C-alpha cells in the first residue's frame, strides 16, 4: 500500500505539504518565521485539527529559535505572545490551543534551563507531539476497524485522513486499517463544499492508498442512503465538547440528521486532544466565519454574481444524541458520552506524563 507522505515535519524550520495545491501538485512550504506559520494555518495550506496542532507546536519551537532573548524568562514572555497569535489563527480547532498550551507549560516547567537548552527542549516536545499524533491515529484505526467488520460502504465528509494529521488520519484510519487487513471496503467521498477538501484531498489520499472510492457532491448523500448504499458514516472533529457534541466541517450536522432518518450509524474519530472538557456543550464552541470568496469562487473562478450577500460558517455542531460512537486512541465511547470522555482524557494525560 502506498502511504501518504508525512504532513508536517521539522527540517531546521517547520515544513508542510501545501494542501492548497493538491491534487494538481505536491508542493512543500518552509515556514521561516512565526508569521508564515500563522498564515499557513489561516490560509489552510495546512488544515485538519491534529495537523494544525502539530504545526502550532512547531510554530512555538520556531518562535523560540528566532527569539534573541538572552534569558529564559524573556524567552517565555515571547512564547506567551506567540501562543496568543497562533491561537487566533483558527478558533474552532481545539488542538491548536491544546498544543500551544502544552508547549508553554513545558517552557514554564523548564524555566531554570539556559535559553538554548530551553529551545532544544521545546523542539523535542514538538517532535513528541507529532510522533504521539501518528501513534494515536494508528490506535484509532485499530479500535475503529472493529466497527467496520460487516461494512462494505462508508461515507465520509471533508478530509480527516493523513493530510489532517501527522500521517495516518482519524476518520480514514479505520478504513485504512480494514483495507490493510484485506477486507473489501468502498468509500463515498463527499466533495465538501465550499473548500472541496473531499474532492481535492480525501479522494487523492484514498487513491494513493489503493482504496476503492466514489466521489459525490454533498447533496447526493441522501440519495445513496435512501438506496441502501451507505452502511455507516465516519467523520473527524475539530472539537468535541464535554457532553459529546461534535464540531466538524460544515455539512456534518446535515449528514447526521440524514443518518438518523435512515438508521445509519454515525461514527466520529478523533484523538483525545480534540476533546475539550472545559466546554460543556456545543453551544459554547466558537464557529469560525471564513472568507465569502471561498463560497463565490472555486479557485480564482467566480461562480456567483458579484455583490451578493454570502454566509460562510466553516463548521457546524452535531448534537451528541445523533452520534453513534466516538472513536479515540483510548477506545470507543458510546452514549451517554460525558463520563467516558472524561476518563479517556485522564488516561491520555497520564500516558503522556509517563513518556
Short mmCIF file of C-alpha atoms in Angstrom, two decimals:
data_model
loop_
_atom_site.label_atom_id
_atom_site.label_comp_id
_atom_site.label_asym_id
_atom_site.label_seq_id
_atom_site.Cartn_x
_atom_site.Cartn_y
_atom_site.Cartn_z
CA UNK A 1 0.00 0.00 0.00
CA UNK A 2 1.22 3.48 -0.84
CA UNK A 3 1.46 5.63 2.28
CA UNK A 4 0.50 9.29 2.33
CA UNK A 5 3.64 11.41 2.88
CA UNK A 6 4.03 12.94 6.31
CA UNK A 7 2.06 16.16 6.51
CA UNK A 8 4.10 18.34 8.88
CA UNK A 9 7.71 17.94 9.98
CA UNK A 10 10.79 19.86 11.16
CA UNK A 11 13.78 20.46 8.90
CA UNK A 12 15.52 23.38 10.60
CA UNK A 13 12.10 25.12 10.31
CA UNK A 14 8.52 23.78 10.15
CA UNK A 15 7.82 22.16 6.78
CA UNK A 16 4.43 21.11 5.46
CA UNK A 17 2.60 19.90 2.38
CA UNK A 18 0.80 22.81 0.72
CA UNK A 19 -2.75 21.46 0.72
CA UNK A 20 -3.98 24.35 -1.41
CA UNK A 21 -2.01 22.92 -4.35
CA UNK A 22 -3.26 19.32 -4.12
CA UNK A 23 -4.09 17.22 -6.02
CA UNK A 24 -2.53 19.01 -9.00
CA UNK A 25 0.85 19.49 -7.38
CA UNK A 26 2.72 18.18 -4.33
CA UNK A 27 4.50 21.28 -3.04
CA UNK A 28 6.37 21.80 0.22
CA UNK A 29 6.14 25.00 2.26
CA UNK A 30 9.00 26.01 4.55
CA UNK A 31 7.84 28.37 7.30
CA UNK A 32 10.79 30.63 8.05
CA UNK A 33 9.16 32.70 10.81
CA UNK A 34 6.14 32.76 13.11
CA UNK A 35 4.07 34.87 10.72
CA UNK A 36 4.47 32.32 7.95
CA UNK A 37 3.30 29.56 10.33
CA UNK A 38 0.24 31.62 11.26
CA UNK A 39 -0.54 32.33 7.60
CA UNK A 40 -0.16 28.64 6.69
CA UNK A 41 -2.76 27.79 9.33
CA UNK A 42 -5.10 30.67 8.50
CA UNK A 43 -4.98 30.15 4.72
CA UNK A 44 -5.42 26.38 5.10
CA UNK A 45 -2.14 25.41 3.49
CA UNK A 46 -2.25 23.11 6.50
CA UNK A 47 -5.64 22.09 7.89
CA UNK A 48 -7.26 19.40 9.98
CA UNK A 49 -7.32 19.85 13.75
CA UNK A 50 -4.43 17.46 14.64
CA UNK A 51 -2.18 18.79 11.84
CA UNK A 52 -2.93 22.36 12.92
CA UNK A 53 -1.92 21.44 16.47
CA UNK A 54 1.36 19.91 15.33
CA UNK A 55 2.10 22.93 13.15
CA UNK A 56 1.36 25.26 16.05
CA UNK A 57 3.71 23.28 18.30
CA UNK A 58 6.46 23.66 15.70
CA UNK A 59 5.49 27.34 15.47
CA UNK A 60 6.20 27.73 19.18
CA UNK A 61 9.56 26.00 18.73
CA UNK A 62 10.32 28.31 15.81
CA UNK A 63 9.34 31.39 17.83
CA UNK A 64 11.83 30.27 20.48
CA UNK A 65 14.52 29.64 17.88
CA UNK A 66 14.06 33.04 16.25
CA UNK A 67 13.90 34.93 19.54
CA UNK A 68 17.00 36.86 20.57
CA UNK A 69 16.07 36.62 24.26
CA UNK A 70 19.14 36.24 26.46
CA UNK A 71 17.30 34.77 29.45
CA UNK A 72 14.73 32.00 29.73
CA UNK A 73 12.27 34.33 31.45
CA UNK A 74 12.37 36.71 28.48
CA UNK A 75 12.06 33.76 26.11
CA UNK A 76 8.93 32.59 27.90
CA UNK A 77 7.45 36.07 27.56
CA UNK A 78 7.97 35.77 23.80
CA UNK A 79 6.27 32.37 23.83
CA UNK A 80 3.21 33.76 25.63
CA UNK A 81 2.82 36.28 22.81
CA UNK A 82 3.42 33.62 20.15
CA UNK A 83 0.73 31.42 21.68
CA UNK A 84 -1.80 34.25 21.56
CA UNK A 85 -1.08 34.90 17.88
CA UNK A 86 -1.21 31.24 16.92
CA UNK A 87 -4.42 30.55 18.85
CA UNK A 88 -6.22 33.34 16.98
CA UNK A 89 -5.38 31.86 13.56
CA UNK A 90 -8.29 29.38 13.63
CA UNK A 91 -10.52 29.44 16.71
CA UNK A 92 -12.66 26.29 16.35
CA UNK A 93 -9.94 23.62 16.27
CA UNK A 94 -9.15 22.99 19.95
CA UNK A 95 -5.98 21.05 19.08
CA UNK A 96 -4.31 24.36 18.22
CA UNK A 97 -4.71 25.89 21.69
CA UNK A 98 -4.07 22.47 23.28
CA UNK A 99 -0.69 22.22 21.53
CA UNK A 100 0.42 25.78 22.23
CA UNK A 101 -0.56 25.42 25.89
CA UNK A 102 1.38 22.16 26.16
CA UNK A 103 4.43 23.89 24.68
CA UNK A 104 4.06 26.86 27.04
CA UNK A 105 3.66 24.51 30.02
CA UNK A 106 6.90 22.76 29.05
CA UNK A 107 8.70 26.09 28.79
CA UNK A 108 7.47 27.24 32.19
CA UNK A 109 8.30 23.90 33.80
CA UNK A 110 11.86 24.17 32.49
CA UNK A 111 12.46 27.85 33.14
CA UNK A 112 15.64 27.00 35.03
CA UNK A 113 17.35 25.91 31.81
CA UNK A 114 19.63 28.17 29.83
CA UNK A 115 17.84 29.73 26.81
CA UNK A 116 19.49 27.47 24.22
CA UNK A 117 18.74 24.40 26.33
CA UNK A 118 15.12 25.53 26.62
CA UNK A 119 14.93 25.96 22.84
CA UNK A 120 16.15 22.39 22.40
CA UNK A 121 13.63 21.12 24.96
CA UNK A 122 10.78 22.87 23.14
CA UNK A 123 11.74 21.39 19.78
CA UNK A 124 11.91 17.94 21.39
CA UNK A 125 8.39 18.44 22.77
CA UNK A 126 7.04 19.48 19.37
CA UNK A 127 8.57 16.35 17.84
CA UNK A 128 6.93 14.29 20.61
CA UNK A 129 3.55 15.84 19.82
CA UNK A 130 3.99 14.87 16.16
CA UNK A 131 5.06 11.30 16.99
CA UNK A 132 2.27 10.85 19.51
CA UNK A 133 -0.30 12.03 16.98
CA UNK A 134 0.70 9.36 14.48
CA UNK A 135 0.58 6.71 17.21
CA UNK A 136 -2.86 7.93 18.31
CA UNK A 137 -4.17 7.80 14.77
CA UNK A 138 -2.98 4.24 14.30
CA UNK A 139 -4.65 3.28 17.58
CA UNK A 140 -7.87 4.94 16.37
CA UNK A 141 -7.61 2.76 13.30
CA UNK A 142 -7.27 -0.42 15.33
CA UNK A 143 -10.19 0.45 17.62
CA UNK A 144 -12.35 1.74 14.81
CA UNK A 145 -11.92 -1.21 12.48
CA UNK A 146 -13.95 -3.35 14.90
CA UNK A 147 -16.96 -1.22 13.97
CA UNK A 148 -16.42 -1.92 10.25
CA UNK A 149 -16.25 -5.72 10.39
CA UNK A 150 -19.51 -6.10 8.44
CA UNK A 151 -19.20 -2.87 6.48
CA UNK A 152 -18.83 -2.56 2.72
CA UNK A 153 -19.75 1.08 2.03
CA UNK A 154 -18.60 4.01 4.18
CA UNK A 155 -19.39 7.68 3.61
CA UNK A 156 -17.01 10.37 4.81
CA UNK A 157 -17.08 14.16 4.76
CA UNK A 158 -14.24 16.70 4.42
CA UNK A 159 -10.74 15.33 4.94
CA UNK A 160 -9.82 13.54 8.15
CA UNK A 161 -7.03 11.49 6.65
CA UNK A 162 -3.27 11.61 6.82
CA UNK A 163 -3.25 15.17 5.49
CA UNK A 164 -5.27 16.29 8.52
CA UNK A 165 -2.86 14.65 10.98
CA UNK A 166 0.78 13.67 11.29
CA UNK A 167 0.41 10.92 8.69
CA UNK A 168 -2.33 8.27 9.13
CA UNK A 169 -5.62 10.05 9.72
CA UNK A 170 -8.58 9.90 12.09
CA UNK A 171 -11.79 9.15 10.15
CA UNK A 172 -9.75 7.42 7.45
CA UNK A 173 -7.73 5.42 9.99
CA UNK A 174 -10.31 2.61 10.48
CA UNK A 175 -10.80 2.50 6.70
CA UNK A 176 -7.05 2.17 6.17
CA UNK A 177 -6.87 -0.49 8.89
CA UNK A 178 -9.53 -2.77 7.34
CA UNK A 179 -8.01 -2.25 3.90
CA UNK A 180 -4.61 -3.29 5.25
CA UNK A 181 -6.29 -6.41 6.68
CA UNK A 182 -7.55 -7.30 3.21
CA UNK A 183 -11.23 -6.54 3.85
CA UNK A 184 -13.02 -5.09 0.80
CA UNK A 185 -14.13 -1.53 1.56
CA UNK A 186 -15.61 1.24 -0.57
CA UNK A 187 -15.78 4.91 0.40
CA UNK A 188 -18.31 7.51 -0.72
CA UNK A 189 -16.38 10.79 -0.63
CA UNK A 190 -18.42 13.97 -0.18
CA UNK A 191 -16.77 16.71 -2.25
CA UNK A 192 -17.31 19.04 0.77
CA UNK A 193 -18.25 22.48 -0.44
CA UNK A 194 -17.13 25.17 -0.37
CA UNK A 195 -13.42 24.34 0.01
CA UNK A 196 -13.65 20.90 -1.62
CA UNK A 197 -11.47 19.06 0.89
CA UNK A 198 -13.18 15.80 -0.02
CA UNK A 199 -12.67 16.17 -3.75
CA UNK A 200 -9.17 17.63 -3.56
CA UNK A 201 -7.70 15.78 -0.59
CA UNK A 202 -9.65 12.72 0.61
CA UNK A 203 -10.17 11.31 -2.88
CA UNK A 204 -6.47 11.82 -3.60
CA UNK A 205 -5.42 10.13 -0.37
CA UNK A 206 -7.63 7.12 -0.90
CA UNK A 207 -6.50 6.79 -4.50
CA UNK A 208 -2.86 6.89 -3.37
CA UNK A 209 -3.63 4.16 -0.83
CA UNK A 210 -5.38 1.95 -3.38
CA UNK A 211 -8.74 2.12 -1.58
CA UNK A 212 -11.91 1.94 -3.66
CA UNK A 213 -13.77 5.26 -3.69
CA UNK A 214 -16.52 7.19 -5.43
CA UNK A 215 -16.60 10.98 -5.34
CA UNK A 216 -20.06 12.54 -4.94
CA UNK A 217 -21.42 16.04 -4.45
CA UNK A 218 -22.65 16.76 -0.94
CA UNK A 219 -26.30 16.83 -1.99
CA UNK A 220 -26.10 13.28 -3.36
CA UNK A 221 -25.56 11.73 0.09
CA UNK A 222 -29.27 11.37 0.90
CA UNK A 223 -29.90 9.60 -2.41
CA UNK A 224 -27.29 6.93 -1.75
CA UNK A 225 -28.53 6.46 1.82
CA UNK A 226 -32.09 6.02 0.55
CA UNK A 227 -30.88 3.45 -1.98
CA UNK A 228 -29.23 1.41 0.79
CA UNK A 229 -25.71 2.05 -0.45
CA UNK A 230 -24.30 3.56 2.77
CA UNK A 231 -23.59 1.27 5.73
CA UNK A 232 -22.10 3.90 8.03
CA UNK A 233 -20.66 7.41 8.14
CA UNK A 234 -17.26 8.24 9.64
CA UNK A 235 -16.13 11.83 10.17
CA UNK A 236 -13.41 13.58 12.12
CA UNK A 237 -13.83 16.50 14.50
CA UNK A 238 -12.27 19.85 15.28
CA UNK A 239 -13.66 20.00 18.80
CA UNK A 240 -15.71 17.63 20.95
CA UNK A 241 -17.49 19.20 23.91
CA UNK A 242 -17.61 17.51 27.32
CA UNK A 243 -21.13 16.18 26.65
CA UNK A 244 -20.21 14.66 23.28
CA UNK A 245 -21.46 17.42 20.98
CA UNK A 246 -19.19 17.46 17.92
CA UNK A 247 -17.97 20.44 15.90
CA UNK A 248 -16.83 19.43 12.45
CA UNK A 249 -16.74 20.73 8.89
CA UNK A 250 -19.93 22.45 7.79
CA UNK A 251 -22.36 19.83 6.45
CA UNK A 252 -21.65 17.21 9.12
CA UNK A 253 -24.80 18.06 11.08
CA UNK A 254 -26.90 17.61 7.94
CA UNK A 255 -25.35 14.18 7.38
CA UNK A 256 -26.10 13.27 11.00
CA UNK A 257 -29.78 14.14 10.55
CA UNK A 258 -29.91 12.09 7.35
CA UNK A 259 -28.16 9.18 9.06
CA UNK A 260 -30.74 9.22 11.85
CA UNK A 261 -33.59 9.24 9.31
CA UNK A 262 -32.10 6.22 7.51
CA UNK A 263 -30.99 4.31 10.64
CA UNK A 264 -27.32 4.54 9.66
CA UNK A 265 -24.63 4.76 12.36
CA UNK A 266 -22.55 7.94 12.54
CA UNK A 267 -19.07 7.49 13.98
CA UNK A 268 -16.73 10.32 14.98
CA UNK A 269 -12.99 9.58 15.03
CA UNK A 270 -10.66 11.94 16.88
CA UNK A 271 -7.72 11.88 19.30
CA UNK A 272 -8.33 12.83 22.92
CA UNK A 273 -6.56 16.13 22.24
CA UNK A 274 -9.73 17.12 20.33
CA UNK A 275 -11.91 16.62 23.43
CA UNK A 276 -12.49 19.90 25.25
CA UNK A 277 -13.67 19.13 28.77
CA UNK A 278 -13.76 22.85 29.55
CA UNK A 279 -16.54 23.37 27.01
CA UNK A 280 -19.77 21.97 28.42
CA UNK A 281 -21.67 21.61 25.15
CA UNK A 282 -21.66 22.54 21.50
CA UNK A 283 -23.40 25.88 22.03
CA UNK A 284 -20.19 27.18 23.60
CA UNK A 285 -17.91 26.18 20.71
CA UNK A 286 -16.78 29.20 18.65
CA UNK A 287 -17.62 28.79 14.97
CA UNK A 288 -15.10 30.25 12.55
CA UNK A 289 -16.57 32.51 9.85
CA UNK A 290 -14.37 32.28 6.77
CA UNK A 291 -13.94 34.36 3.63
CA UNK A 292 -17.03 34.76 1.47
CA UNK A 293 -14.81 34.39 -1.60
CA UNK A 294 -14.39 30.71 -0.74
CA UNK A 295 -18.13 30.40 -1.48
CA UNK A 296 -18.38 32.68 -4.52
CA UNK A 297 -15.25 31.33 -6.22
CA UNK A 298 -13.70 27.96 -6.99
CA UNK A 299 -10.03 28.77 -7.09
CA UNK A 300 -9.87 32.06 -8.94
CA UNK A 301 -13.02 31.41 -10.96
CA UNK A 302 -16.15 33.30 -9.86
CA UNK A 303 -19.28 31.12 -9.82
CA UNK A 304 -21.71 33.70 -8.37
CA UNK A 305 -22.82 37.20 -9.24
CA UNK A 306 -20.65 39.97 -7.85
CA UNK A 307 -22.01 41.87 -4.85
CA UNK A 308 -24.44 39.27 -3.48
CA UNK A 309 -24.74 38.50 0.23
CA UNK A 310 -22.81 35.41 1.28
CA UNK A 311 -22.57 33.43 4.54
CA UNK A 312 -19.74 31.07 5.33
CA UNK A 313 -19.68 29.34 8.72
CA UNK A 314 -16.81 26.86 8.39
CA UNK A 315 -18.18 24.38 10.95
CA UNK A 316 -21.43 23.14 12.42
CA UNK A 317 -22.20 21.27 15.62
CA UNK A 318 -23.75 17.79 15.67
CA UNK A 319 -25.63 17.13 18.94
CA UNK A 320 -24.40 14.15 20.92
CA UNK A 321 -27.72 12.31 20.57
CA UNK A 322 -27.07 11.94 16.82
CA UNK A 323 -23.62 10.39 17.33
CA UNK A 324 -23.47 6.59 17.50
CA UNK A 325 -19.93 6.35 18.87
CA UNK A 326 -16.75 8.38 19.32
CA UNK A 327 -13.51 6.56 18.45
CA UNK A 328 -10.32 7.75 20.18
CA UNK A 329 -6.88 6.26 20.73
CA UNK A 330 -8.12 5.21 24.19
CA UNK A 331 -11.03 3.18 22.82
CA UNK A 332 -14.64 3.66 21.75
CA UNK A 333 -17.15 5.76 23.70
CA UNK A 334 -20.90 5.23 23.43
CA UNK A 335 -23.77 7.44 24.63
CA UNK A 336 -24.04 8.91 27.17
CA UNK A 337 -20.55 10.24 26.47
CA UNK A 338 -19.65 12.60 29.32
CA UNK A 339 -18.15 10.17 31.84
CA UNK A 340 -16.35 8.09 29.20
CA UNK A 341 -14.80 11.13 27.54
CA UNK A 342 -13.56 12.39 30.90
CA UNK A 343 -12.00 9.00 31.65
CA UNK A 344 -10.35 8.85 28.22
CA UNK A 345 -8.79 12.30 28.58
CA UNK A 346 -7.47 11.43 32.05
CA UNK A 347 -5.95 8.20 30.71
CA UNK A 348 -4.31 10.04 27.81
CA UNK A 349 -2.89 12.71 30.11
CA UNK A 350 -1.48 10.04 32.43
CA UNK A 351 0.11 8.21 29.48
CA UNK A 352 1.70 11.45 28.22
CA UNK A 353 3.04 12.21 31.69
CA UNK A 354 4.81 8.84 31.78
CA UNK A 355 6.62 9.47 28.48
#
